Short mmCIF file of C-alpha atoms and ligand atoms in Angstrom, two decimals:
data_model
loop_
_atom_site.label_atom_id
_atom_site.label_comp_id
_atom_site.label_asym_id
_atom_site.label_seq_id
_atom_site.Cartn_x
_atom_site.Cartn_y
_atom_site.Cartn_z
CA UNK A 1 -6.73 64.20 -154.14
CA UNK A 2 -3.41 62.25 -152.71
CA UNK A 3 -3.00 62.88 -149.10
CA UNK A 4 -0.18 61.35 -147.82
CA UNK A 5 -0.07 59.62 -144.62
CA UNK A 6 3.19 60.26 -142.70
CA UNK A 7 4.72 56.67 -141.50
CA UNK A 8 5.00 55.96 -137.92
CA UNK A 9 8.76 56.88 -138.04
CA UNK A 10 8.53 60.00 -140.19
CA UNK A 11 8.67 63.25 -138.32
CA UNK A 12 8.12 66.96 -138.87
CA UNK A 13 11.88 68.27 -139.86
CA UNK A 14 11.38 70.39 -136.82
CA UNK A 15 11.19 67.35 -134.54
CA UNK A 16 14.55 65.73 -135.89
CA UNK A 17 17.88 66.54 -133.63
CA UNK A 18 19.54 69.32 -135.20
CA UNK A 19 22.82 68.99 -137.06
CA UNK A 20 24.93 70.39 -134.76
CA UNK A 21 24.41 67.89 -132.22
CA UNK A 22 25.83 65.52 -133.89
CA UNK A 23 28.20 67.24 -136.13
CA UNK A 24 30.70 68.21 -133.42
CA UNK A 25 33.78 66.02 -134.65
CA UNK A 26 36.33 65.97 -131.75
CA UNK A 27 34.75 65.33 -128.20
CA UNK A 28 36.14 63.50 -125.87
CA UNK A 29 34.19 61.65 -122.75
CA UNK A 30 33.63 59.13 -120.91
CA UNK A 31 32.41 56.10 -122.26
CA UNK A 32 32.76 52.56 -123.35
CA UNK A 33 31.38 49.35 -123.35
CA UNK A 34 31.16 46.68 -120.27
CA UNK A 35 33.53 43.67 -120.84
CA UNK A 36 31.23 40.65 -121.91
CA UNK A 37 32.23 36.92 -121.67
CA UNK A 38 32.05 35.11 -124.18
CA UNK A 39 31.73 31.16 -123.56
CA UNK A 40 33.10 28.89 -125.94
CA UNK A 41 30.46 27.90 -128.46
CA UNK A 42 28.38 30.32 -127.13
CA UNK A 43 26.27 32.51 -128.88
CA UNK A 44 25.48 36.34 -128.80
CA UNK A 45 24.35 36.77 -125.37
CA UNK A 46 26.85 35.87 -123.70
CA UNK A 47 27.43 39.23 -124.99
CA UNK A 48 24.01 40.19 -123.87
CA UNK A 49 25.16 40.17 -120.37
CA UNK A 50 24.93 43.91 -120.53
CA UNK A 51 21.13 43.73 -121.16
CA UNK A 52 20.81 45.67 -117.61
CA UNK A 53 22.60 48.64 -118.64
CA UNK A 54 26.62 49.39 -118.76
CA UNK A 55 27.12 51.80 -121.79
CA UNK A 56 28.64 53.77 -119.06
CA UNK A 57 30.22 51.19 -117.42
CA UNK A 58 34.60 51.10 -117.46
CA UNK A 59 34.45 54.53 -118.31
CA UNK A 60 37.51 55.44 -120.27
CA UNK A 61 38.88 58.43 -121.88
CA UNK A 62 37.87 58.00 -125.57
CA UNK A 63 40.13 59.14 -128.68
CA UNK A 64 38.10 56.74 -131.05
CA UNK A 65 37.85 59.11 -133.93
CA UNK A 66 41.41 60.47 -134.45
CA UNK A 67 42.04 58.01 -137.11
CA UNK A 68 39.73 59.21 -139.58
CA UNK A 69 41.64 62.19 -140.50
CA UNK A 70 43.84 59.81 -141.90
CA UNK A 71 41.35 58.03 -143.82
CA UNK A 72 41.47 58.77 -147.77
CA UNK A 73 37.75 59.38 -148.14
CA UNK A 74 37.36 62.05 -145.45
CA UNK A 75 37.16 64.93 -147.92
CA UNK A 76 33.97 62.95 -149.18
CA UNK A 77 32.09 63.66 -145.94
CA UNK A 78 29.50 65.06 -144.88
CA UNK A 79 27.06 64.07 -147.77
CA UNK A 80 23.38 65.36 -148.09
CA UNK A 81 21.22 64.11 -145.44
CA UNK A 82 18.34 61.91 -147.08
CA UNK A 83 15.12 63.48 -145.15
CA UNK A 84 13.17 60.67 -146.13
CA UNK A 85 14.29 58.59 -143.08
CA UNK A 86 13.63 60.15 -140.02
CA UNK A 87 13.50 58.78 -136.44
CA UNK A 88 11.38 60.16 -133.62
CA UNK A 89 14.25 59.26 -130.92
CA UNK A 90 17.40 61.49 -130.27
CA UNK A 91 20.51 60.64 -132.14
CA UNK A 92 22.91 58.00 -130.61
CA UNK A 93 26.08 60.22 -128.75
CA UNK A 94 28.48 59.41 -131.45
CA UNK A 95 31.45 58.42 -128.77
CA UNK A 96 29.13 55.97 -127.45
CA UNK A 97 28.63 54.68 -131.26
CA UNK A 98 32.20 54.30 -131.89
CA UNK A 99 33.13 53.00 -128.34
CA UNK A 100 30.20 50.56 -127.80
CA UNK A 101 30.67 47.94 -130.76
CA UNK A 102 30.12 44.30 -131.44
CA UNK A 103 33.23 43.26 -133.40
CA UNK A 104 33.93 39.96 -132.60
CA UNK A 105 36.74 39.42 -134.70
CA UNK A 106 38.46 42.19 -132.16
CA UNK A 107 37.05 39.92 -129.01
CA UNK A 108 34.05 39.64 -127.48
CA UNK A 109 33.60 42.64 -125.20
CA UNK A 110 31.99 45.82 -126.30
CA UNK A 111 34.82 47.99 -125.82
CA UNK A 112 37.10 46.88 -129.08
CA UNK A 113 37.55 50.63 -130.38
CA UNK A 114 41.36 50.10 -130.03
CA UNK A 115 42.32 46.85 -130.95
CA UNK A 116 40.29 47.99 -134.18
CA UNK A 117 42.92 50.27 -135.11
CA UNK A 118 45.21 47.84 -136.54
CA UNK A 119 42.63 46.98 -138.94
CA UNK A 120 44.06 48.01 -142.62
CA UNK A 121 41.46 49.58 -144.33
CA UNK A 122 43.79 50.95 -147.73
CA UNK A 123 44.06 49.04 -150.01
CA UNK A 124 40.86 47.65 -149.86
CA UNK A 125 39.53 45.37 -152.34
CA UNK A 126 35.86 44.19 -152.77
CA UNK A 127 35.43 40.81 -154.87
CA UNK A 128 31.86 40.95 -156.92
CA UNK A 129 31.02 37.04 -157.51
CA UNK A 130 29.38 34.29 -158.16
CA UNK A 131 25.38 34.08 -160.12
CA UNK A 132 27.16 37.77 -161.93
CA UNK A 133 27.61 38.27 -165.88
CA UNK A 134 31.45 38.85 -165.14
CA UNK A 135 33.02 38.70 -161.29
CA UNK A 136 35.13 41.48 -160.67
CA UNK A 137 36.92 42.85 -158.75
CA UNK A 138 36.46 46.71 -157.08
CA UNK A 139 39.08 49.30 -155.12
CA UNK A 140 36.75 50.86 -152.38
CA UNK A 141 37.93 54.33 -153.30
CA UNK A 142 36.76 53.81 -157.12
CA UNK A 143 33.15 52.15 -156.02
CA UNK A 144 32.86 55.39 -153.47
CA UNK A 145 33.50 57.43 -156.16
CA UNK A 146 30.69 56.01 -158.37
CA UNK A 147 28.11 55.37 -155.75
CA UNK A 148 25.79 58.11 -154.84
CA UNK A 149 26.49 58.71 -151.33
CA UNK A 150 23.53 60.29 -148.93
CA UNK A 151 23.02 60.27 -145.29
CA UNK A 152 20.19 58.50 -143.44
CA UNK A 153 19.47 57.94 -139.68
CA UNK A 154 18.20 54.57 -139.12
CA UNK A 155 17.33 53.12 -136.08
CA UNK A 156 19.69 49.97 -134.63
CA UNK A 157 18.15 47.55 -132.79
CA UNK A 158 20.53 44.62 -131.54
CA UNK A 159 19.68 41.09 -130.94
CA UNK A 160 21.02 41.86 -127.19
CA UNK A 161 18.09 43.97 -126.57
CA UNK A 162 19.69 47.37 -126.75
CA UNK A 163 19.18 49.95 -129.11
CA UNK A 164 21.09 53.33 -130.93
CA UNK A 165 20.22 55.73 -133.56
CA UNK A 166 22.61 56.27 -136.02
CA UNK A 167 23.66 58.59 -138.91
CA UNK A 168 24.80 56.53 -141.43
CA UNK A 169 26.79 57.84 -144.43
CA UNK A 170 26.86 55.44 -147.77
CA UNK A 171 24.62 54.60 -150.53
CA UNK A 172 21.58 52.16 -151.27
CA UNK A 173 22.63 49.00 -151.88
CA UNK A 174 20.42 47.94 -154.99
CA UNK A 175 22.96 50.63 -156.47
CA UNK A 176 25.55 48.04 -156.03
CA UNK A 177 23.40 45.73 -157.90
CA UNK A 178 23.54 47.87 -160.46
CA UNK A 179 26.96 47.56 -160.95
CA UNK A 180 27.40 44.16 -159.71
CA UNK A 181 24.87 42.82 -162.88
CA UNK A 182 23.79 39.32 -160.74
CA UNK A 183 22.22 36.84 -163.29
CA UNK A 184 18.45 35.61 -163.39
CA UNK A 185 20.23 32.59 -161.22
CA UNK A 186 20.86 34.68 -158.20
CA UNK A 187 18.74 34.49 -155.36
CA UNK A 188 20.49 35.39 -152.29
CA UNK A 189 23.19 37.26 -151.61
CA UNK A 190 26.54 36.10 -149.32
CA UNK A 191 28.49 39.20 -147.98
CA UNK A 192 31.99 38.06 -146.28
CA UNK A 193 33.85 40.10 -143.42
CA UNK A 194 37.97 40.61 -143.95
CA UNK A 195 39.79 37.11 -142.54
CA UNK A 196 43.11 37.89 -141.29
CA UNK A 197 44.20 36.46 -137.70
CA UNK A 198 47.16 38.30 -137.81
CA UNK A 199 45.41 41.70 -137.13
CA UNK A 200 42.19 39.92 -135.71
CA UNK A 201 42.66 38.53 -132.61
CA UNK A 202 39.44 37.20 -132.35
CA UNK A 203 39.86 35.31 -135.54
CA UNK A 204 42.62 33.30 -133.73
CA UNK A 205 39.68 31.59 -131.19
CA UNK A 206 39.24 28.25 -133.39
CA UNK A 207 35.80 27.43 -131.86
CA UNK A 208 34.32 30.39 -134.20
CA UNK A 209 33.30 29.66 -137.97
CA UNK A 210 35.43 32.43 -139.47
CA UNK A 211 35.13 34.50 -141.49
CA UNK A 212 31.90 36.42 -140.04
CA UNK A 213 29.08 35.87 -142.86
CA UNK A 214 25.76 37.24 -143.69
CA UNK A 215 23.16 36.85 -145.70
CA UNK A 216 19.90 38.27 -147.84
CA UNK A 217 17.66 37.57 -150.53
CA UNK A 218 17.94 39.51 -153.35
CA UNK A 219 14.53 41.05 -152.79
CA UNK A 220 15.98 42.10 -149.23
CA UNK A 221 18.96 43.32 -150.81
CA UNK A 222 16.77 45.44 -153.48
CA UNK A 223 14.42 47.14 -150.59
CA UNK A 224 15.18 50.79 -150.55
CA UNK A 225 16.06 50.56 -147.10
CA UNK A 226 19.16 48.17 -147.46
CA UNK A 227 22.29 50.61 -147.38
CA UNK A 228 25.86 49.89 -147.43
CA UNK A 229 27.82 52.46 -144.70
CA UNK A 230 30.82 54.06 -145.88
CA UNK A 231 30.65 56.78 -142.61
CA UNK A 232 28.57 58.22 -139.70
CA UNK A 233 28.32 61.20 -138.30
CA UNK A 234 29.39 62.93 -141.27
CA UNK A 235 32.61 61.61 -141.63
CA UNK A 236 34.03 57.81 -142.69
CA UNK A 237 33.39 54.62 -141.17
CA UNK A 238 35.53 54.15 -137.72
CA UNK A 239 37.06 51.12 -138.30
CA UNK A 240 35.24 49.58 -135.37
CA UNK A 241 32.09 50.28 -136.72
CA UNK A 242 33.16 48.20 -139.95
CA UNK A 243 35.41 50.26 -142.60
CA UNK A 244 35.48 50.93 -144.99
CA UNK A 245 32.01 49.39 -146.04
CA UNK A 246 29.66 47.35 -144.25
CA UNK A 247 25.70 46.38 -144.75
CA UNK A 248 22.92 48.27 -142.76
CA UNK A 249 19.62 46.46 -142.96
CA UNK A 250 17.52 48.10 -140.06
CA UNK A 251 14.14 46.27 -139.84
CA UNK A 252 16.70 43.33 -139.03
CA UNK A 253 18.84 42.36 -135.69
CA UNK A 254 21.65 43.96 -135.56
CA UNK A 255 24.02 40.82 -136.55
CA UNK A 256 23.03 41.09 -140.13
CA UNK A 257 24.56 44.25 -140.45
CA UNK A 258 27.92 42.27 -141.47
CA UNK A 259 30.74 44.90 -140.86
CA UNK A 260 33.94 45.33 -142.87
CA UNK A 261 33.35 43.64 -146.13
CA UNK A 262 35.32 42.32 -148.50
CA UNK A 263 33.26 39.97 -150.72
CA UNK A 264 29.44 40.00 -152.32
CA UNK A 265 28.38 36.51 -153.54
CA UNK A 266 24.78 35.91 -155.50
CA UNK A 267 24.17 32.43 -154.87
CA UNK A 268 21.51 30.35 -155.86
CA UNK A 269 21.23 28.44 -152.44
CA UNK A 270 20.82 30.40 -148.98
CA UNK A 271 23.84 31.03 -147.42
CA UNK A 272 24.37 30.30 -143.97
CA UNK A 273 25.46 33.20 -141.52
CA UNK A 274 28.66 33.43 -138.98
CA UNK A 275 25.69 33.28 -135.97
CA UNK A 276 23.33 30.96 -137.60
CA UNK A 277 26.41 28.38 -137.94
CA UNK A 278 26.67 29.04 -134.40
CA UNK A 279 23.57 28.73 -132.95
CA UNK A 280 20.88 28.47 -135.83
CA UNK A 281 17.67 28.02 -133.12
CA UNK A 282 18.71 31.43 -131.83
CA UNK A 283 20.19 33.38 -134.67
CA UNK A 284 18.07 32.32 -137.50
CA UNK A 285 18.79 33.77 -140.91
CA UNK A 286 15.48 35.99 -141.23
CA UNK A 287 16.43 37.68 -138.06
CA UNK A 288 13.74 40.33 -138.52
CA UNK A 289 13.38 42.44 -135.31
CA UNK A 290 10.03 41.08 -133.81
CA UNK A 291 8.78 42.14 -129.76
CA UNK A 292 6.54 39.03 -130.08
CA UNK A 293 9.09 36.42 -130.32
CA UNK A 294 11.34 35.98 -127.59
CA UNK A 295 14.74 34.92 -127.89
CA UNK A 296 14.91 31.35 -126.36
CA UNK A 297 17.25 33.25 -123.34
CA UNK A 298 15.49 36.70 -123.14
CA UNK A 299 12.45 38.57 -124.14
CA UNK A 300 12.48 41.29 -126.98
CA UNK A 301 9.80 42.82 -126.09
CA UNK A 302 11.93 46.02 -124.91
CA UNK A 303 15.04 47.42 -125.38
CA UNK A 304 17.39 49.48 -124.03
CA UNK A 305 18.35 53.01 -125.35
CA UNK A 306 21.81 53.41 -125.27
CA UNK A 307 23.02 56.97 -123.89
CA UNK A 308 20.15 56.65 -121.19
CA UNK A 309 19.05 53.35 -120.23
CA UNK A 310 16.11 53.99 -120.87
CA UNK A 311 13.54 50.80 -121.83
CA UNK A 312 11.20 51.21 -124.44
CA UNK A 313 8.93 48.74 -126.27
CA UNK A 314 10.52 47.37 -129.62
CA UNK A 315 8.85 47.67 -133.03
CA UNK A 316 7.75 44.99 -134.97
CA UNK A 317 10.54 45.32 -138.18
CA UNK A 318 12.03 47.89 -135.90
CA UNK A 319 9.52 50.64 -137.08
CA UNK A 320 9.77 50.00 -140.98
CA UNK A 321 6.87 47.21 -141.56
CA UNK A 322 5.28 49.68 -144.09
CA UNK A 323 8.47 49.38 -145.99
CA UNK A 324 9.41 46.02 -145.62
CA UNK A 325 6.53 43.87 -144.48
CA UNK A 326 5.36 43.07 -147.76
CA UNK A 327 8.41 41.15 -148.30
CA UNK A 328 7.26 38.56 -145.95
CA UNK A 329 3.63 38.46 -147.30
CA UNK A 330 2.75 34.99 -147.76
CA UNK A 331 5.78 33.43 -145.56
CA UNK A 332 5.16 30.91 -143.31
CA UNK A 333 4.55 33.08 -140.14
CA UNK A 334 6.41 30.60 -137.78
CA UNK A 335 8.47 31.48 -135.04
CA UNK A 336 11.89 31.17 -137.30
CA UNK A 337 10.60 33.99 -139.59
CA UNK A 338 11.76 36.54 -137.27
CA UNK A 339 14.56 34.77 -135.51
N1 LIG B 1 30.21 42.10 -138.31
C1 LIG B 1 31.39 41.53 -138.43
N2 LIG B 1 32.10 41.29 -139.24
N3 LIG B 1 31.63 40.87 -137.10
C2 LIG B 1 30.92 40.85 -135.92
O1 LIG B 1 31.40 40.69 -134.44
N4 LIG B 1 28.55 42.10 -135.13
C3 LIG B 1 27.02 42.85 -135.42
C4 LIG B 1 27.31 43.39 -136.47
N5 LIG B 1 28.00 43.63 -137.62
C5 LIG B 1 29.69 42.20 -135.97
C6 LIG B 1 29.57 42.86 -137.41
C7 LIG B 1 26.45 42.88 -134.05
S1 LIG B 1 25.88 41.90 -133.32
C8 LIG B 1 26.04 44.12 -133.94
S2 LIG B 1 24.59 45.01 -133.25
C9 LIG B 1 25.94 45.12 -135.31
O2 LIG B 1 27.42 44.79 -135.65
C10 LIG B 1 27.44 46.14 -133.73
O3 LIG B 1 27.47 47.76 -134.99
P1 LIG B 1 28.04 48.53 -134.57
O4 LIG B 1 29.27 47.88 -133.35
O5 LIG B 1 28.48 49.38 -135.54
O6 LIG B 1 26.76 49.31 -133.30
#
């Protein structure tokens, strides 16, 4: 008899946070991020100056979700939850997830949601290029119509040592691979964020290597956990969270989950990502969550839970080891693997 062992992050349905808790659409609350100063040429943890808390600092009335009803994809949501992916912690308050952000294109503070309202998300074209049978452009609404949308609750662990639990909507990245038809030469995928300094004030800061770029190996991209986010909390993705399309790779530090993607290129060479180019010894290509490998400037052993500021131990691969550890079997287990 086959007895299915419950994996570490899976919970009985009864233990999961009830849906009503996060489906309450319009709640205004006091929340915003502590501003954080990014020094010229510095790394993310200039943004980590809030490690000791700050999710309730700079309290402000938030109307961070008002724009969503104008999103043409609004009626697609909510989508059915995939109950295979459960998390033992409470889902983060929607208002916190929508007002405490990292989106350097709009500035280095956590409180960028109002600035992000300037992001034009229609029309939005995704370019598929590189080592594919035929490069093509696809309109975001065509893409949404072709992809099987579902909801997944994932942990998000930022390299800055804070964490959230987010109900994403979107589709498994592997469906996009089927659509893109990469050739056998493709070994990596390079994702690129929109570059438009007119609407993204952060991109006028010349010391950053814009546009924001991130990469995965083809094997990572084909893993069932790799997800393209198009919504969250049963609604379209707010602009500050990376509308209309972002990557979500929950076993890696949050900076890998690139926002507002305009191009997906299949490559033979490993792409150099944005943060890797800025400080490769602090934000390496792999960036798999690992509590045992400290960032050069702070420990990764624990994380602060945004919302209650509780400190909890960080888990290898952010608790998703049973899905992804085999991707890294046989690789040199040196420190760089986890940075
Ligand atoms: N993508 C872009 N284009 N620009 C960014 O600054 N920040 C990253 C990631 N994706 C970032 C990005 C970091 S550091 C984190 S922790 C997550 O987005 C934060 O996602 P959230 O604001 O939706 O929580």
